[in-house]
Structures are given as structure tokens and as C-alpha cells.
Amino acid sequence: MFHLSRQTVSRHRSLYAGSFVALAVGVFLLGLAATATAATIAYHGTAATSITVTTLGGDGAAPRQVRVPFSDADVSGLQVVLSMVGTISGFITIFVIASTFAFAVASRRREIGLLRLIGATPRQIRRMVLGEALVVALAASLTGALAAQLATPLLLAKASYTELAPVKLEPASPWIPLAIAVAAGLVVAMLGARSAARRAGRVGAIDALREAALEPPRIGPVRVIFGLLFMAGAITMLTLIRPSSGEGAVPLAMFTPMVMVIALTLLAPLVVPVVGRLWALPLVAWTQVSGRLARSNVLAAPRRSASLAAPILAISAVAGSMVLSLSFAADSAAATIRDAVRAPIVVTGGAPIPASGAGLVAAVDAGVPTQLVRIDRDDAQLEDVEGIDPAVATRTRDLTPLAGDLSRLTGNTVAISKEMAGLEGYKVGDEIPGVFVDRTPVKLRVVAIVKDAFGVNPSLLIPLDLAHKHASAAQPERQFVLPADGVDPESLVKQLPDAQLAADWEADQADGVRKGNQLGLILLLGPAGLYSAIAIANTLLMGSLQRRHEFVTSRLLGATPAQIRRMVLWESSLVGAVALSLGTAITVTVGILIRHAMNSGLTDVPFTVPWAILLGIGGLCLTLAVGSALAPTTYILRRSQPSAVME
């Protein structure tokens, strides 16, 4: 049977070319992420760039040694980005492969019917289709893995000495990561082809004699059940995007759309016709005949329409939700910074206030930044710490304690943020064991819990003299200046070097957050977006090429090439509009919930919607859908004559 599968793939090379390209690109992205991740894991640096500590153990976890790199040798940021890229790419790959194999099998319906007519059993048909998928998957996975290995040195060269990886990274042994990528490609291909194989096994012998093949009006109960289960899971995840989720709200906002897309894709043959009818109302009223034909085609072939809509739905929902979530996160950060700063002037750097301005200044909050390895039961993490003078810092920043007393911040004590207290379960009076960057162990007693202030206060605040003791060479990164009574802040700013009004500094910090988010979007969505563009074009191209007989028959019935092209134009536009509508609904829902979760307790939060990016995503998806459908249609109409229907 495998020999027969190889022969059919060889005979239908053009039909399976789309599946090959889609899977090869998917494995390439997965392999690239895996080999680069292996390089970050293999990097150990020198003993001087890290601290080795022993975890506390307890609750079933034994104490163990953990090596924690300093911030100038930390590559965990690149690891997180690579894992996200791999996850998103793998997610998109599943939809693309399922769609392309479904098209390949559907276009061979009469051939499969002939095999059934000469005695092939449904089990043999399923084995043949799965064998074809295995042949394509092996070739595509190996091609993608080879390309990933060749591209890995270039990626590591570009990533080295950046904010994500401030060290020189070298390629590690590629065998394990590439084996994982190849195995993932094979699994994804077989999962994507499984549904097509089952559908092929149900093709009857009579199908070999049919000129027209209508899709079954209903979808299977198993597909409906799984669709409803995924929908229930997505709704549950949506309910968890709330203020009490803390840092977990952003990952939920990124992964919930994926679960929602899976649910809608499984239920698409039921959902697409309903939404398609709504979009078809103005289309039919405007275009009459061509729009009516487009509506009929979309409604008569819900499975095909669902397969065409799947990649558009996936990228629009995932990318749109991520773009909107990060925009609202930047709005929340801007409001947090604004509310946390009370001083009207901010001086960048640690230069002391000159004598000329000494009499004009009431207080200078010059916190000293340092770092501490915080030790937990089963892990250890490098944390940013700032040494402050509570008497001064409480005048220049909002450090109102939610619990405890900040005036007790003396000696080996610490004030922690609300977020850290919630995530780690710390309470006032608890001790936090750790090691300073000068390798001095310490136990810090929690004396206060203060409000979160991203960009202004780190998660840990210690006494100023304790910071000087363990980081004697550290200099303030910024100083909050409180003018003396009767002194105009705008006049004082002109007399202080590197000074600016707090409002301007806050705006600069917010811009920095947005630029960082934009870089993250490029790193996360760039590869996945490129792959999705290829996937959309590939899926629409295959969908149009398999309709040659339909177009030629339409010509025989009197339709002109222009009428057929208009019909395809409106049909692809209708499918794209349906997919983008569902993607928009997911994006808006997630956006509303994440904004509510992140803005709890804040007032006058900016409302920034990146319309240009969101509309660009929608416009690009629609353009690719229409162009990829019209190009093969035009090619078919030019190469085929009405007499071809008799062939």
C-alpha cells in the first residue's frame, strides 16, 4: 500500500505541491526555533557571569543546585520568544496541512470512486491516503529541517549581543532539535490528513460515475462534540482574563484565541454559512447575478468554504488579539507610570544636583539599582532591586503601603510589590532568602507590600544603605526631584542637567514600552505572518485549481470569462469577510477583557487602538485571498475551452 501511495504522489505532484510547501515551511520555522533554543540551553558562560545557589526544597521537592546567570548573560528572553514562535507556527501549520490535504483528497473523489468500484475497501483507501501524507511529510520535513540547519548560524549571529541575548551564541548539536522538528512535522501531517483519509474512506463506488459531487449537508457528531468542548474551554479561559490573574492575563490573552480558533474551525461548516448569509445580503443587492452565484457556492460547499476561511481566521484572530493586547498593555503601563510618580521633575542618570540648584530643591529621590537572586522552594530567579530612602521616596513616588509599614524599611528588610506577593504568596513578616550580586547571602524580612508600579518601582525595594553595601559602584538610573516651595518646575528643569518634566519623562517611558512591544510583535508574528500569507495563498490556489471542470461547465452553459472571474472575486471576498468577521469578534472580546484586567484600579487610562496595523492585517488577508483565487481562475479560463468539459 505504501508503494501505491508513492506512485499516486508521484502522479499527482502538482496536487501535493501545496501540501509539501506548507509543511516544509512549517518544519523550517519549528526547526529554526528548536536549534536556536538548543543554542541558548547549551550556553553556560563563565563562572563570573552567574551565581550557583541551592533551592530551599519542601512540599515534595528536594533541594537542588540552580545556576542563575546575571542580566548581562541572560538568554531567557530569547528562549521565550523562540518558544512563542514555535507555538504559533505549529498552530498555523496544523490548519494549513488539514486544509491542503482535504483539497487534495476532494479533487480525487472520482479516482477514489473508481478504486472502490474495482474492489478497494474503505480501510485500504484510508491507508493509501495516510501513506500519501506520510510520503509528502517525510520529504517536506527533511527539506524543512535541512533549511533550518543552514539558517541557524545566521539567526544566532543576528540574535547575539542584543537585548534578548546579550552574549555570543554558537550553534549546538542539531540532531535532537531537528529530530523534534521532523517528528512534529510528521505528527502534524498525519493529524491533518486523518480527517481527509476518513472522508476518502467513505467515498462510494457510485462517485466514479458522478459529474457533480455535492458535500454532505451535515458534519459528523464527533466533530461537533470536539468543537463544543474547545468552545467551552475557550470560554473558560476568557473568564480567567480578569484583574486577579495578574501577569497571567497577558498569556491568557495570547493563547485563548488559539483555542477559540480551533473551536470555530471544527464548527465552521455550521458557522460559516450563517455568517456568510449575513454578508451576502448587501453583496447580492449590489452585484445581483455574480453575487448571488458567489453566495450559492459558499453555502452549497460549507466544508470547502470552511477550509478556505481557516488560515485567514487563524492569523487574523491570533495576530489581532496579540496586537490589541500589547497596545492596551502599553496604555496600562503609561497610566501606571503617571500615577506612580509624584515629583514634577525627573533627572536621567546619577549625576548629583549642582550647587546652583541645591537651594531650589526640596528633595531628591536617588534610588540605587542592584540585583538579587531570590531563592524559592524549587527555583531561583534574578530580581531587580532598588535601594531607597523611605522618607524621601514616599514624597516623590506613590508608595502607599497596602499592608505593613514602609517606615520599618531598615536593615535586612524589603518591601515587595502586590504582584510578587500574590504570585509567590509572601506576607508581611515572611523572610525571602537570596544572594546579592556580590555573592553575599541574605534573608530579607518583608515589612510592607506596595502597589505595582511597572517602570517606576521594581518588585523589591530595600534600604538605601543596604544597596550601597552590596553594590557600592552602582549609580542611580534616574532621580525624582521635588522642587522647594514656590519654585517653578519648568524654570528648575532648565537649571538641572539631563532633567525633564515628569510628564515628558512619562511619555518617553510609554513610547519605550510601545517600541518594545512592536519589536516583540515583529519577532513573534513576523515568521508566523509570513507563513500564514503563504498558507492563505496556497489554500486559495488549490481551491481554485480543483474547480477547472466547474469553470469549463459554466462556460459551456453560456457564462463569459468576465462573469466567472467576478463570481470568484465575490466568492473569495465573501469567504474572507466571514473569516475576518469571526477573527474580529475574537480580537474585540479578548481586547475588552484584557483592558479591564490590566486597568483595574487605574484612572484616565489612554485608549490606543492600532488601527493601521489591524486594518493592515485584514486588508492583507483579503488581498491574498482574492488574488490567490483570481490568478488560477484566470489561468484556467485562458487555457481551457468549453469543449474541455467533454474530455
XYZ file of C-alpha atoms in Angstrom, residues 94-612:
519
model
C -1.999 22.250 11.639
C -4.731 24.288 9.956
C -2.846 24.650 6.698
C -1.980 20.970 6.384
C -5.530 19.894 7.213
C -6.896 22.249 4.534
C -4.411 21.293 1.804
C -4.853 17.544 2.314
C -8.621 17.978 2.334
C -8.418 19.723 -1.046
C -6.086 17.085 -2.453
C -8.437 14.261 -1.481
C -11.570 16.102 -2.604
C -10.115 16.738 -6.050
C -9.561 12.966 -6.474
C -13.065 11.952 -5.496
C -13.820 10.281 -8.834
C -10.459 8.472 -8.815
C -11.144 7.133 -5.349
C -14.601 6.098 -6.523
C -13.019 4.106 -9.333
C -10.773 2.335 -6.826
C -13.842 1.469 -4.785
C -15.541 0.256 -7.989
C -12.756 -2.256 -8.686
C -12.840 -3.640 -5.163
C -10.764 -1.389 -2.863
C -12.086 -1.408 0.697
C -12.592 1.765 2.795
C -9.710 0.634 5.022
C -7.388 0.350 2.038
C -8.416 3.809 0.816
C -7.670 5.288 4.233
C -4.286 3.568 4.358
C -3.485 4.844 0.867
C -4.314 8.448 1.769
C -2.373 8.255 5.032
C 0.519 6.728 3.093
C 0.427 9.653 0.664
C 0.505 12.027 3.636
C 3.497 10.149 5.060
C 5.374 10.363 1.739
C 4.796 14.106 1.473
C 5.524 14.621 5.188
C 8.849 12.789 5.059
C 10.093 14.781 2.082
C 8.793 18.109 3.403
C 10.027 17.565 6.978
C 13.534 16.624 5.880
C 13.661 19.588 3.494
C 12.476 21.976 6.201
C 14.917 20.560 8.752
C 17.849 20.911 6.346
C 16.901 24.524 5.597
C 16.590 25.228 9.342
C 20.067 23.849 9.988
C 21.540 26.037 7.251
C 19.750 29.156 8.562
C 20.548 28.627 12.272
C 24.032 30.269 12.224
C 22.581 33.360 10.556
C 19.783 33.622 13.127
C 22.195 33.233 16.053
C 24.523 35.842 14.578
C 21.646 38.298 14.343
C 20.364 37.480 17.849
C 23.757 37.678 19.604
C 24.603 40.840 21.559
C 21.007 42.047 21.520
C 18.629 42.828 24.348
C 17.222 39.293 24.128
C 20.634 37.583 24.096
C 23.475 39.882 25.284
C 26.086 37.187 24.626
C 27.684 35.393 21.692
C 25.635 32.300 20.801
C 27.060 29.378 18.871
C 25.108 26.537 17.215
C 24.704 23.459 19.391
C 24.348 19.832 18.308
C 21.424 19.890 15.848
C 20.352 16.247 15.991
C 17.889 16.371 18.874
C 16.164 19.697 17.978
C 15.932 18.764 14.290
C 14.626 15.310 15.188
C 11.941 17.015 17.283
C 11.052 19.312 14.376
C 10.870 16.426 11.896
C 8.771 14.366 14.305
C 6.471 17.351 14.861
C 6.107 17.746 11.103
C 5.193 14.078 10.676
C 2.682 14.192 13.534
C 1.086 17.404 12.256
C 0.847 15.979 8.729
C -0.733 12.717 9.878
C -3.190 14.549 12.127
C -4.071 16.913 9.309
C -4.524 14.047 6.848
C -6.501 11.848 9.235
C -9.790 13.643 8.636
C -9.221 13.626 4.870
C -8.428 9.899 4.973
C -11.597 9.099 6.865
C -13.610 11.153 4.399
C -11.929 9.366 1.484
C -12.814 6.006 3.023
C -16.474 6.943 2.911
C -16.446 7.634 -0.847
C -18.721 5.153 -2.589
C -18.169 3.366 -5.882
C -21.045 5.297 -7.450
C -18.990 8.500 -7.083
C -16.889 7.377 -10.024
C -19.921 7.888 -12.251
C -20.988 11.275 -10.930
C -20.335 14.501 -12.762
C -21.161 16.657 -9.732
C -20.187 15.895 -6.158
C -22.168 17.698 -3.502
C -20.856 17.843 0.019
C -22.859 16.097 2.732
C -25.257 18.553 4.372
C -24.166 17.689 7.896
C -20.903 17.290 9.768
C -20.155 14.339 11.995
C -21.227 14.296 15.647
C -17.645 13.718 16.819
C -16.535 16.944 15.145
C -19.436 18.832 16.725
C -18.675 17.420 20.181
C -14.992 18.352 19.998
C -15.902 21.774 18.626
C -18.215 22.399 21.570
C -15.592 21.128 24.034
C -12.959 23.502 22.643
C -15.501 26.323 22.698
C -16.258 25.585 26.359
C -12.536 25.590 27.094
C -12.102 28.925 25.314
C -14.988 30.467 27.249
C -13.455 29.204 30.500
C -10.129 30.787 29.563
C -11.913 34.051 28.741
C -13.439 34.132 32.226
C -9.928 33.867 33.698
C -8.788 37.093 31.990
C -9.561 39.293 34.982
C -7.733 41.636 37.371
C -6.923 38.854 39.834
C -4.976 36.961 37.140
C -2.039 39.393 37.399
C 0.757 38.602 34.936
C -1.198 35.567 33.735
C -3.734 37.793 31.954
C -1.397 38.524 29.024
C -0.500 34.867 28.258
C -4.189 34.010 28.521
C -4.994 36.775 26.042
C -2.456 35.283 23.612
C -3.421 31.608 23.899
C -7.197 31.885 24.286
C -7.658 32.977 20.629
C -5.892 29.777 19.520
C -8.375 27.614 21.415
C -11.255 29.719 20.084
C -9.967 29.336 16.513
C -9.800 25.540 16.916
C -13.403 25.520 18.128
C -14.659 27.728 15.292
C -12.704 25.725 12.707
C -14.313 22.487 13.875
C -17.740 24.128 13.811
C -17.025 26.180 10.666
C -19.313 24.189 8.333
C -22.134 25.273 10.637
C -20.928 28.798 11.409
C -19.630 29.943 8.004
C -22.991 29.602 6.170
C -24.778 31.624 8.867
C -22.278 34.496 8.792
C -21.991 34.152 5.004
C -25.731 34.749 4.575
C -25.455 37.997 6.534
C -22.539 39.290 4.440
C -24.268 38.143 1.258
C -27.293 40.411 1.796
C -25.567 43.667 0.729
C -23.430 41.781 -1.798
C -26.442 40.329 -3.645
C -28.262 43.660 -3.544
C -25.264 45.376 -5.150
C -23.981 42.809 -7.636
C -27.129 40.801 -8.495
C -26.168 37.711 -10.534
C -22.447 37.306 -9.725
C -23.045 37.957 -6.037
C -25.934 35.515 -5.965
C -23.761 32.807 -7.553
C -20.968 33.514 -5.067
C -23.407 33.177 -2.173
C -24.749 29.905 -3.551
C -21.242 28.462 -3.922
C -20.265 29.393 -0.374
C -23.470 27.970 1.107
C -23.543 24.833 -1.068
C -19.970 23.851 -0.168
C -19.634 24.695 3.553
C -16.677 22.342 4.070
C -14.711 23.896 1.224
C -15.613 27.386 2.420
C -14.565 26.464 5.956
C -11.211 25.147 4.719
C -10.612 28.367 2.783
C -11.559 30.507 5.784
C -9.456 28.569 8.350
C -5.994 30.122 7.709
C -7.477 33.626 7.443
C -9.394 33.130 10.684
C -6.317 31.756 12.468
C -3.885 34.556 11.632
C -6.439 37.389 11.964
C -7.596 36.196 15.400
C -4.140 35.403 16.802
C -2.371 38.442 15.341
C -5.250 40.833 16.035
C -5.597 39.726 19.662
C -1.856 39.993 20.229
C -1.627 43.464 18.655
C -4.596 44.806 20.614
C -3.493 43.204 23.895
C 0.006 44.679 23.700
C -1.417 48.091 22.792
C -3.702 48.041 25.830
C -0.786 46.780 27.955
C 1.188 49.867 26.878
C -1.793 52.085 27.784
C -1.919 50.478 31.215
C 1.839 50.925 31.676
C 1.579 54.603 30.739
C -1.197 55.179 33.297
C 0.705 53.233 35.956
C 3.859 55.304 35.441
C 1.850 58.536 35.524
C 0.078 57.637 38.779
C 3.239 56.324 40.456
C 5.335 59.488 40.003
C 4.558 62.434 42.292
C 7.699 64.507 41.701
C 7.313 67.035 38.859
C 10.931 66.643 37.639
C 12.976 63.598 36.606
C 16.748 63.696 36.110
C 18.232 60.922 33.987
C 21.456 59.419 35.326
C 23.161 59.605 38.678
C 24.945 62.974 38.459
C 24.497 64.905 41.707
C 22.376 68.037 41.745
C 24.703 71.023 41.110
C 25.242 73.585 43.839
C 23.384 76.218 41.803
C 20.180 74.261 42.155
C 20.657 72.959 45.690
C 18.638 75.718 47.299
C 15.809 75.273 44.829
C 15.296 71.584 45.552
C 13.339 70.203 48.491
C 14.134 66.508 47.998
C 15.982 64.221 45.605
C 14.963 60.566 45.388
C 18.118 58.892 44.013
C 17.420 55.178 44.301
C 20.311 52.773 43.746
C 19.572 49.843 41.405
C 21.043 46.406 42.019
C 20.048 42.766 41.654
C 19.329 39.845 43.913
C 18.936 36.107 43.263
C 15.685 35.254 45.026
C 15.619 31.632 46.218
C 12.385 29.658 46.368
C 11.450 26.071 47.199
C 12.143 24.682 43.721
C 13.715 27.525 41.755
C 15.812 30.695 41.913
C 15.357 33.872 39.896
C 17.338 37.048 39.336
C 15.262 40.020 40.511
C 15.727 43.749 40.043
C 16.098 45.553 43.369
C 16.265 49.236 44.262
C 17.654 50.770 47.385
C 15.567 53.735 48.578
C 15.294 56.187 51.442
C 11.651 55.692 52.516
C 11.402 59.200 53.993
C 12.268 60.737 50.602
C 10.818 58.145 48.192
C 7.356 58.373 49.723
C 7.282 62.082 48.821
C 8.346 61.644 45.188
C 6.525 58.399 44.354
C 3.257 56.727 45.259
C 4.488 54.124 47.740
C 1.332 53.893 49.811
C 1.590 50.501 51.559
C -1.250 48.045 51.035
C -0.004 46.143 54.073
C 2.747 46.741 56.640
C 4.707 49.921 57.339
C 7.318 51.350 54.948
C 8.983 53.310 57.758
C 10.302 49.969 59.056
C 12.417 49.539 55.917
C 15.775 49.385 57.702
C 18.470 46.747 57.990
C 17.819 43.430 56.231
C 14.245 44.196 55.235
C 12.339 44.508 51.987
C 9.130 45.978 50.612
C 7.586 43.947 47.797
C 5.062 44.699 45.079
C 1.477 43.497 45.207
C 2.065 41.328 42.170
C 5.007 39.481 43.716
C 3.116 38.999 46.951
C 0.234 37.461 45.028
C 2.319 35.238 42.761
C 4.708 33.953 45.424
C 2.368 34.022 48.420
C 4.528 36.347 50.531
C 3.015 38.142 53.514
C 4.296 40.821 55.873
C 6.720 39.166 58.290
C 7.893 36.456 55.855
C 11.560 36.061 55.057
C 12.871 35.993 51.484
C 16.235 34.204 51.159
C 18.540 35.404 48.432
C 22.052 36.186 47.275
C 23.251 39.649 46.198
C 25.321 40.047 43.043
C 28.423 40.372 45.256
C 27.621 36.736 46.244
C 26.603 37.642 49.796
C 23.694 35.532 51.082
C 20.928 37.353 52.901
C 17.473 36.863 54.374
C 15.173 39.830 53.877
C 12.121 40.239 56.086
C 9.029 41.628 54.367
C 7.907 44.814 56.120
C 5.489 46.237 53.541
C 3.544 45.411 50.389
C 3.135 48.337 47.976
C 1.188 48.931 44.787
C 2.566 47.715 41.473
C 4.346 50.446 39.509
C 5.883 48.974 36.360
C 8.629 51.214 35.029
C 8.966 53.168 38.279
C 9.454 50.678 41.102
C 10.934 47.168 40.841
C 9.329 44.248 42.647
C 11.778 44.525 45.560
C 12.662 47.711 47.489
C 15.413 47.594 50.117
C 17.033 50.222 52.379
C 19.423 52.575 50.598
C 22.378 51.737 52.842
C 21.896 48.005 52.209
C 22.029 48.608 48.449
C 25.217 50.701 48.820
C 26.751 47.956 50.948
C 26.301 45.242 48.292
C 26.558 47.401 45.152
C 28.992 50.161 46.071
C 29.670 51.127 42.443
C 26.017 51.319 41.413
C 24.678 54.711 40.302
C 21.067 55.886 40.096
C 19.472 55.424 36.680
C 17.061 58.318 37.286
C 16.339 60.736 40.103
C 12.958 62.121 41.084
C 13.306 65.769 42.089
C 10.877 67.681 44.277
C 11.279 71.491 43.949
C 11.284 73.708 47.005
C 8.120 75.610 47.846
C 7.452 78.433 45.394
C 9.922 77.129 42.766
C 8.513 76.705 39.274
C 9.358 73.190 37.948
C 9.716 74.457 34.368
C 12.310 77.025 35.463
C 14.157 74.485 37.595
C 14.363 71.983 34.717
C 16.415 74.475 32.712
C 18.986 74.691 35.505
C 19.462 70.958 36.044
C 21.460 68.835 33.572
C 19.631 65.902 31.949
C 16.373 66.992 33.560
C 12.877 66.995 32.099
C 9.380 67.481 33.369
C 7.816 64.329 34.757
C 5.059 64.441 32.146
C 7.652 64.371 29.347
C 9.608 61.584 31.032
C 6.441 59.542 31.490
C 5.620 59.992 27.799
C 9.127 58.822 26.854
C 8.750 55.753 29.058
C 5.394 54.926 27.477
C 6.916 55.299 23.999
C 9.706 52.955 25.038
C 7.167 50.360 26.135
C 5.332 50.639 22.803
C 8.559 50.304 20.825
C 9.495 47.241 22.850
C 6.057 45.766 22.166
C 6.447 46.482 18.461
C 9.770 44.637 18.441
C 8.114 41.729 20.205
C 5.321 41.688 17.623
C 7.819 41.632 14.776
C 9.728 38.750 16.361
C 6.594 36.776 17.229
C 4.342 37.489 14.269
C 6.929 38.088 11.551
C 7.708 34.416 10.807
C 4.157 33.281 11.570
C 2.695 36.097 9.479
C 4.901 35.237 6.509
C 3.956 31.596 6.813
C 0.277 32.496 7.114
C 0.496 34.579 3.953
C 1.964 31.579 2.137
C -0.722 29.373 3.667
C -3.600 31.621 2.619
C -2.276 31.884 -0.924
C -1.598 28.149 -1.047
C -5.056 27.190 0.217
C -6.942 29.528 -2.109
C -4.750 28.492 -5.029
C -5.512 24.812 -4.516
C -9.196 25.568 -4.008
C -9.403 27.353 -7.357
C -7.294 24.878 -9.342
C -9.549 21.960 -8.416
C -12.564 23.776 -9.901
C -11.412 23.571 -13.520
C -14.293 21.254 -14.504
C -16.806 23.582 -12.829
C -15.498 26.650 -14.680
C -15.461 24.897 -18.036
C -19.020 23.669 -17.486
C -20.085 27.222 -16.687
C -18.545 28.366 -19.970
C -20.495 25.655 -21.793
C -23.715 26.957 -20.234
C -23.012 30.439 -21.590
C -21.096 32.205 -18.831
C -18.378 34.561 -20.044
C -14.859 34.581 -18.550
C -15.545 38.013 -17.045
C -18.671 36.701 -15.288
C -16.784 33.733 -13.869
C -13.983 35.970 -12.641
C -16.498 38.281 -10.957
C -18.151 35.284 -9.321
C -14.771 34.077 -7.975
C -13.940 37.619 -6.856
C -17.099 37.925 -4.766
C -16.881 34.352 -3.534
C -13.324 34.768 -2.223
C -14.252 38.175 -0.800
C -17.252 36.635 0.949
C -15.167 33.842 2.477
C -12.517 36.360 3.539
C -15.147 38.655 5.072
C -16.638 35.750 7.043
C -13.217 34.701 8.375
C -12.227 38.282 9.240
C -15.575 38.838 10.985
C -15.007 35.838 13.233
C -11.393 36.895 13.809
C -12.547 40.429 14.676
C -15.102 39.083 17.159
C -12.358 37.111 18.923
C -9.981 40.094 18.881
C -12.577 42.514 20.302
C -13.655 40.071 23.029
C -10.099 39.406 24.163
C -9.238 43.119 23.909
C -12.132 44.177 26.138
C -11.294 41.589 28.780
C -7.545 42.265 28.830
C -8.123 46.020 29.079
C -10.439 45.524 32.049
C -7.959 43.139 33.703
C -4.955 45.433 33.300
C -6.651 48.731 34.107
C -8.221 47.732 37.402
C -7.510 50.443 39.957
C -6.262 52.950 37.368
C -7.991 56.129 36.221
C -7.871 58.104 32.970
C -6.141 55.270 31.106
C -5.350 56.135 27.460
C -7.291 54.220 24.818
C -4.981 53.411 21.916
C -6.213 51.158 19.128
C -3.554 50.466 16.458
C -5.988 50.851 13.587
C -3.278 50.923 10.928
